[in-house]
Each structure stands twice: as C-alpha cells, then as structure tokens.
XYZ file of C-alpha atoms in Angstrom:
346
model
C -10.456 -15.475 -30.459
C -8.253 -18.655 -29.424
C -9.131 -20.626 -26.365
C -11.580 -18.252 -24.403
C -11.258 -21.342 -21.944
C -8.003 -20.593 -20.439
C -8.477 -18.996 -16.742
C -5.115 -17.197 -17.714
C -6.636 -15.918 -20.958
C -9.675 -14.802 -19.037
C -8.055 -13.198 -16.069
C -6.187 -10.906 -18.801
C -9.557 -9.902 -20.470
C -11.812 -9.465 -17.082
C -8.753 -7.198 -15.582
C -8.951 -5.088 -18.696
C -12.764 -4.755 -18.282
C -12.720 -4.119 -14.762
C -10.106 -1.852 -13.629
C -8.259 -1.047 -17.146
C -4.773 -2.050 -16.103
C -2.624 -4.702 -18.263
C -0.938 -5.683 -14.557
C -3.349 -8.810 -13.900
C -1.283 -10.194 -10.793
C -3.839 -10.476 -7.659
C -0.776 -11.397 -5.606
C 1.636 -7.756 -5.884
C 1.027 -4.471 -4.991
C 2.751 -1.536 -6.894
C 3.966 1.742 -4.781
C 0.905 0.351 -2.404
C -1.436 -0.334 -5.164
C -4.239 -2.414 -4.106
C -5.724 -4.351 -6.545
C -9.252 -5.446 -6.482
C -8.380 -9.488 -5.305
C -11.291 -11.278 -3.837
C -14.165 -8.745 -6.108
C -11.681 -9.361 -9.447
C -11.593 -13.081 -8.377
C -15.055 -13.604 -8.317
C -15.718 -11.912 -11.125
C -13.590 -13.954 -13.578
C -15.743 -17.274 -12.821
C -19.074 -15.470 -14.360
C -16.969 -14.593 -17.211
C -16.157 -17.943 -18.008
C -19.643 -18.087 -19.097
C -19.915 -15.017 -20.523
C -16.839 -14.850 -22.566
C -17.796 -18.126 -24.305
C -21.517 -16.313 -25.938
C -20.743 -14.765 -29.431
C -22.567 -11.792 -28.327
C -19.666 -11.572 -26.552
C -17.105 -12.543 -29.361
C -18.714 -9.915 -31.593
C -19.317 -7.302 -29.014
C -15.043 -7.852 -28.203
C -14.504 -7.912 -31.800
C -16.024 -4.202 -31.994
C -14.068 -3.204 -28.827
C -10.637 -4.667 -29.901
C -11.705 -2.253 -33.574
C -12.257 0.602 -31.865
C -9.086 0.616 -29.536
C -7.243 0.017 -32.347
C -8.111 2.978 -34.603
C -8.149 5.205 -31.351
C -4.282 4.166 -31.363
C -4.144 5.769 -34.983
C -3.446 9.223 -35.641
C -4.728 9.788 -39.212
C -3.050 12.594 -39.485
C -0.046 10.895 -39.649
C 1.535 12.964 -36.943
C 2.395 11.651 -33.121
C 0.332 10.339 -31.287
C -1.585 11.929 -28.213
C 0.042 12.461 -25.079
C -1.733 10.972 -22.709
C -5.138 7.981 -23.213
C -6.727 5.209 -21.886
C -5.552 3.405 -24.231
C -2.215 4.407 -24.513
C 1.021 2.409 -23.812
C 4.067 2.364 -22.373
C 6.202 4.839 -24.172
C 10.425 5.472 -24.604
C 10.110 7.939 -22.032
C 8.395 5.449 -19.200
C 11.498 2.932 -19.941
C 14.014 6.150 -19.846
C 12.791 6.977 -16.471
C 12.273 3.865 -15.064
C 15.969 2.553 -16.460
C 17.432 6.229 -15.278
C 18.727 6.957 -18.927
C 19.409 10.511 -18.392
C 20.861 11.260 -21.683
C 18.180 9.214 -23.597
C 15.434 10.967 -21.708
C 16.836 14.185 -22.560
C 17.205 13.698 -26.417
C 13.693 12.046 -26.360
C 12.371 15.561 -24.279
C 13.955 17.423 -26.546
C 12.664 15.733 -30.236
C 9.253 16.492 -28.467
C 8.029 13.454 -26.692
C 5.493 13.455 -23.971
C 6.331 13.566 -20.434
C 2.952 13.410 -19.272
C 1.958 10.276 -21.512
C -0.006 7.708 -19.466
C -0.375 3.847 -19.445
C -3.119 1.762 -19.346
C -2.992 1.925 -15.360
C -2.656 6.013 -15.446
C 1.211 5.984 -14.639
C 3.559 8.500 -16.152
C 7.045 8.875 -16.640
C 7.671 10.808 -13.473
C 5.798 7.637 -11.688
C 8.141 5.514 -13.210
C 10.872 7.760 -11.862
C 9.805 8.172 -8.393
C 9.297 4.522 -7.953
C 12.824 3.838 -8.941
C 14.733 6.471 -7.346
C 16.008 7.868 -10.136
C 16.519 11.474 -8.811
C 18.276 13.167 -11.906
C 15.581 11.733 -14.177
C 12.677 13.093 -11.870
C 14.283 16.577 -11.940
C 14.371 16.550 -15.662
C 10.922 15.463 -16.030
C 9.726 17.998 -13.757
C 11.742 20.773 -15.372
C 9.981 19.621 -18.239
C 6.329 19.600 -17.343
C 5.279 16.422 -16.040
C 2.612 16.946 -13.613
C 4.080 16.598 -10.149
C 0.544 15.358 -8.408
C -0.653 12.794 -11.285
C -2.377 9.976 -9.922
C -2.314 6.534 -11.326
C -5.355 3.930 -11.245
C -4.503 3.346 -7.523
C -4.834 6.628 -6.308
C -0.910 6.986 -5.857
C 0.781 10.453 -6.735
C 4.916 10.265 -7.654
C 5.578 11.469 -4.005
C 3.835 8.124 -2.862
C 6.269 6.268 -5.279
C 9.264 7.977 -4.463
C 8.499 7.326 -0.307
C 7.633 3.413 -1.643
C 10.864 3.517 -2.981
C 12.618 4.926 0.460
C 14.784 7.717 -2.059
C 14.591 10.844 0.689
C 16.559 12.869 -2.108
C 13.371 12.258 -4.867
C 11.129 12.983 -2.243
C 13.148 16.214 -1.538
C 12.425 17.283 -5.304
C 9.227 16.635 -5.882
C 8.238 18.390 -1.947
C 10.691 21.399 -3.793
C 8.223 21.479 -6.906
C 4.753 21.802 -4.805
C 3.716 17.920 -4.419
C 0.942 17.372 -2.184
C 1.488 15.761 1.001
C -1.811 14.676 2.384
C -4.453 13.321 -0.977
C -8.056 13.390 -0.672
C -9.603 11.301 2.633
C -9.683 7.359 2.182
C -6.683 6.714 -0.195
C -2.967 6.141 0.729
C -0.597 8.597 1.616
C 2.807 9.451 0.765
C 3.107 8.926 4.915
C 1.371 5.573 4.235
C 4.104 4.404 1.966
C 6.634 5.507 3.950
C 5.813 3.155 6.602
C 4.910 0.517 4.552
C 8.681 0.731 3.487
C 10.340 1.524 7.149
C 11.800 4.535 5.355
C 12.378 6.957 8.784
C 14.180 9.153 6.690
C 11.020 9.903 4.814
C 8.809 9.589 7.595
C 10.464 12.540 9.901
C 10.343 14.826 6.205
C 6.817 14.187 5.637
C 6.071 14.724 9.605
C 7.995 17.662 9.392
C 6.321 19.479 6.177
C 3.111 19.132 7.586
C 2.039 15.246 6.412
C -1.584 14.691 8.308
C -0.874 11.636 11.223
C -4.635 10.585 11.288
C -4.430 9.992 7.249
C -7.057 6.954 7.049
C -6.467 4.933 4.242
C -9.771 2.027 3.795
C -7.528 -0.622 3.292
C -4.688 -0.186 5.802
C -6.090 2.439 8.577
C -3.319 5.007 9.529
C 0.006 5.138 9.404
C 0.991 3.864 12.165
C -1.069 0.984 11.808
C 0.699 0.366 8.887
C 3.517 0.418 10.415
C 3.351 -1.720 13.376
C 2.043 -4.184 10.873
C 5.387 -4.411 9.097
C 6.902 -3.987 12.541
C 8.874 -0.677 11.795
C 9.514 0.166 15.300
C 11.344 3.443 14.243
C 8.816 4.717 12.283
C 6.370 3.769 15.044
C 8.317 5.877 17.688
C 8.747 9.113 15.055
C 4.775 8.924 14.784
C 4.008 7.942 18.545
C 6.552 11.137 19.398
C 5.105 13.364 17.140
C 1.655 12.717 18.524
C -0.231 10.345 16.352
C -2.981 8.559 18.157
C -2.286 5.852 19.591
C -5.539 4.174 19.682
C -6.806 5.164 16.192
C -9.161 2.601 15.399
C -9.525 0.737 11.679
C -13.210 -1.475 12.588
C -12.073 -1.549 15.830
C -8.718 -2.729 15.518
C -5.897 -0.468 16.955
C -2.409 -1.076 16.387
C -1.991 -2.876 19.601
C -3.929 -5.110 17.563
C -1.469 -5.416 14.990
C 1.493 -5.567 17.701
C -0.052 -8.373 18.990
C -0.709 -10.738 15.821
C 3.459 -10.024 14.853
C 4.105 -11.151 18.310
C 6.877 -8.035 18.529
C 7.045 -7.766 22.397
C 9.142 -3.952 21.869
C 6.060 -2.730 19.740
C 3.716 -3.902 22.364
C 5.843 -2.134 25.187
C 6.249 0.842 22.824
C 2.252 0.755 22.281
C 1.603 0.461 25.721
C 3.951 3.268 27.166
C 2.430 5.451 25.083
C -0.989 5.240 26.430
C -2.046 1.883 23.931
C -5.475 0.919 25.513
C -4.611 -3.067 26.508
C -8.368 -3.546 26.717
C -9.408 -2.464 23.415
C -11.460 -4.699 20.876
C -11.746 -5.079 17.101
C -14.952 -6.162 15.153
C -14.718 -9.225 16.472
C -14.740 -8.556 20.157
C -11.167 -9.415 20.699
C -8.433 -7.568 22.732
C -5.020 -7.601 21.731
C -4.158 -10.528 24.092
C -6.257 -12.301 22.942
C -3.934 -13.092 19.913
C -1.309 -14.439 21.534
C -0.360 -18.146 22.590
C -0.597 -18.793 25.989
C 3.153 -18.284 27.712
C 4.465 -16.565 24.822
C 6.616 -13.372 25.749
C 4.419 -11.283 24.414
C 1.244 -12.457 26.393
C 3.422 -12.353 29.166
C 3.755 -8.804 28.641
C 0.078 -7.753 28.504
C -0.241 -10.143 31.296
C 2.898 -8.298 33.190
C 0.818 -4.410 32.410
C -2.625 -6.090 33.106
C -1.016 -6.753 37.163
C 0.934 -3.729 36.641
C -0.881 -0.658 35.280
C 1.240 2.479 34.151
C 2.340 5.109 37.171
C 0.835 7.959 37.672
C 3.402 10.268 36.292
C 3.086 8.184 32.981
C -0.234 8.652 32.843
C -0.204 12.136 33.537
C 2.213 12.168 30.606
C -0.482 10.143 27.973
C -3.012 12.858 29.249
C -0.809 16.035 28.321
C -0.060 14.673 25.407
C -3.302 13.405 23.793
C -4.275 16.805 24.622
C -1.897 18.633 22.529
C -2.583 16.030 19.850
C -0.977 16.518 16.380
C 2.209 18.023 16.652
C 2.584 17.212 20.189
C 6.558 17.863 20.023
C 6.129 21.172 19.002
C 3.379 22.223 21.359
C 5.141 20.949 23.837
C 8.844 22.714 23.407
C 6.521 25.932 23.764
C 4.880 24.889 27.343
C 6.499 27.344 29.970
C 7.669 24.653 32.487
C 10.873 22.945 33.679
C 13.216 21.677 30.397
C 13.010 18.296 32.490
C 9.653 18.206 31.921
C 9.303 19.092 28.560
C 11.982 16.117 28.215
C 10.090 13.348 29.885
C 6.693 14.430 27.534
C 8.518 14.479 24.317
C 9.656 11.135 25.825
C 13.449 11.699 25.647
C-alpha cells in the first residue's frame, strides 16, 4: 500500500471515506461548495493510526477489489451512466472545455449526459459552472437533468449564477430549474451574491427566488453579500424587501458591514432600518468591531447621536410590513407617485 505515513497520502484516502469526492483541498470551494474543513481535519489524525492496522490494509484491499469490478461491465458493453464510483467522462471535459462539436458527436454515438463523478457532478454542472451557454442548451436538449445536485447540495442553476453567465441562467430558468432548493442549503440567490453578479440577482428576484433563503453556513443572501461587500447586490435585495435584520446566531449583516469596515454598506444598512444595537452570539454590536476613530465607527457613532427622522422611519415601518416583494406591493398602494418613490427608495 506504499507509505500509509504520508499526511498527503492519508488526506486522499480519509476524503474518499468521508464525503466520497476525489477534490481533497480544505482550502477551495467549488460553485459554493463547502467542504467539511475543521470535522475532515480532525478526522485524518485518528486515521493515521488507523490506516497503519492490517485490518485496515486488508479491509482497503477488499474495498479497492470491489470498486474495481463495479467499474467493469462484463457484458462487455458501456458502462453505466451514472455511479458512485464513476469518473470523469469525455462529455464532463466537452462541457467544461465548451467543445460544441465534440459534445455533439459524443451525444450522438450514445454517451451519457447524465453520467456523474465521484462528487455527484454532471456534464450540465460542468457547463453551468463555465458559462458555456451553447453546450448547456445541447445537454439539456438532450436529457441531462436540469435540477441534479452534486455532493454539495448545488443544482446547475447555482453553478451557472457562481459563474455570473445571466444568458446560462436564462436557459436553464427556460427549461424548469428550481429557484429556491430545500431549507438549509445554498441557493442559486446565494451564489449570486457570493459572485456580485446583479445581473443574476435582479433575474432570480424577479422569477420569484425566496429573499429569506437560510443557508447554515452563510445565513441569507444578503448576508452573503455584505460579506463580500457587493453593495449592488445589497441595494437590489434591501429594495426588494429582504430583511434587513435577518439574523445567522445573532449576527445580522450590520455585523458583517462592520468587520469589512465598508462605511457605504453600513450607511446603506442603516438607512434601511439596520438595528445599530443588535448583538451576535457573542454579545457584540456591530460597533463593537471597529477601531476606535476609524470612519466607520465614526459612522455608528454619527447615527448613535443622530437617530433616523421620522419620515425615514415611517418609511422602514411600511416597508417591513409589506415584506417580500416590497417593490411590488408598494407600486399598487393608492397614494401620491412621490410617495411610492421615496418607499421604493428612489
């Protein structure tokens, strides 16, 4: 079995074991993958013991058998379309490469499209990822399943808003993708902040993409994105009426504002009715992670003297009323077009 001592060796392995992916990085993320860091960390150190036992060498022995005959057709014809233990195929490097005219021969001599890798991604993942808009069409004239999710939880339309390509996201919206997933796993919205594509963002909003999408890892979008400090997607989900003091344990994206030290996000935050006073699992309020004299806790020191008018607030209170889709419900109100222009915050 070679040198079961090497940490580099192990990591390999104990990746494998835990989450079956043959991407062992701790350090990258992938379309907003999360990978398992401080658990898969951890657990490579009782490996080290582990791997070393020759119950262990036999028992991988056995495994390394089995996987190998599964990879066997003995029928001698092709191989399955899709597996655990499958591997990267022609088509994944077609669509990832956008090599229209080799993915269509390879479509057409009766290859997969809906073959998966060892982390669960398919061709059309590959696709979306890349921005390779012909190559996505073909795949999903094809078959490929529009909503397949990969080991992360990530669907094609979350790859193709990772990738910022508005005109894949176009197509695969066209061909019935989902637009909010299950509760607790990232969005396409998600990864559209996380990549400070507007474009994508005012799509998604508009189609119907959920604003209060809670993720475990990141919170909601627009935590997300006042973490990367896209103030433009911040303002397209403030405007459209995302909550502005959504909590992930505690933390609000004031929070977040705050620890970039991005005095226009705090301003933005605040104007929208951001709640200066707020505090995170650890007691802290957003000031409180600032340096002293810095603009921006001269800021939250300027709103702390200097709360918001009354019309303002008046304006935070209509519109965390009408909540979600606050622009809409508010074009509709039967009042003055001044007003309806000063609470869609134009």
């Amino acid at each position: 079995m070679g040198d079961l001592g090497s940490r580099g060796f192990l990591k390999e392995r104990a990746w494998r074991m835990l989450v079956g992916s043959h991407r062992h990085s701790t350090t990258t993320t992938r379309a907003g993958g999360r990978y398992i860091g401080q658990t898969f960390n951890s657990c490579c150190w009782s490996f080290l013991s582990f791997s070393r036992s020759r119950w262990w060498q036999s028992w991988d022995s056995s495994i390394l058998g089995i996987c190998a005959k599964s990879r066997r057709n003995p029928t001698g014809g092709k191989m399955p379309c899709s597996g655990f233990w499958a591997d990267r195929t022609p088509v994944h490097e077609a669509a990832r490469r956008g090599e229209i005219l080799q993915l269509q021969q390879l479509i057409e001599s009766g290859a997969c499209v809906n073959a998966v890798t060892y982390d669960s991604i398919t061709p059309l993942h590959e696709a979306s990822l890349r921005g390779q808009t012909q190559c996505v069409k073909l795949l999903l004239a094809a078959g490929a399943q529009v909503d397949a999710r990969n080991i992360d939880g990530s669907t094609p339309l979350c790859d193709a808003c990772a990738s910022g390509s508005i005109e894949c996201v176009k197509v695969l919206l066209s061909h019935g993708a989902k637009v909010n997933p299950p509760l607790y796993t990232a969005s396409p919205l998600h990864e559209a902040c996380m990549n400070g594509s507007s474009e994508c963002v005012q799509l998604l909003i508009d189609v119907g993409a959920n604003l209060e999408a809670h993720d475990c890892h990141f919170g909601t979008p627009l935590h997300v994105a006042c973490a990367r400090e896209h103030l433009d997607c911040v303002k397209l989900l403030l405007k459209a009426g995302a909550n502005v003091n959504a909590a992930k344990l505690h933390e609000t994206a004031l929070h977040h504002a705050a620890k970039v030290k991005n005095v226009d996000l705090v301003e933005m935050l605040i104007e929208f009715g951001g709640n200066i006073y707020a505090r995170d699992n650890r007691g802290k309020k957003p000031s409180d992670y600032t340096w002293s004299s810095s603009p921006t806790a001269k800021c939250f020191e300027y709103y702390e003297k200097t709360p918001l008018s009354l019309s303002q607030l008046c304006r935070v209170t209509v519109r965390k009323a009408a909540g979600q889709r606050a622009l809409e419900k508010i074009a509709k109100l039967n009042i003055p077009q001044r007003l309806i222009q000063y609470l869609s915050y134009n």
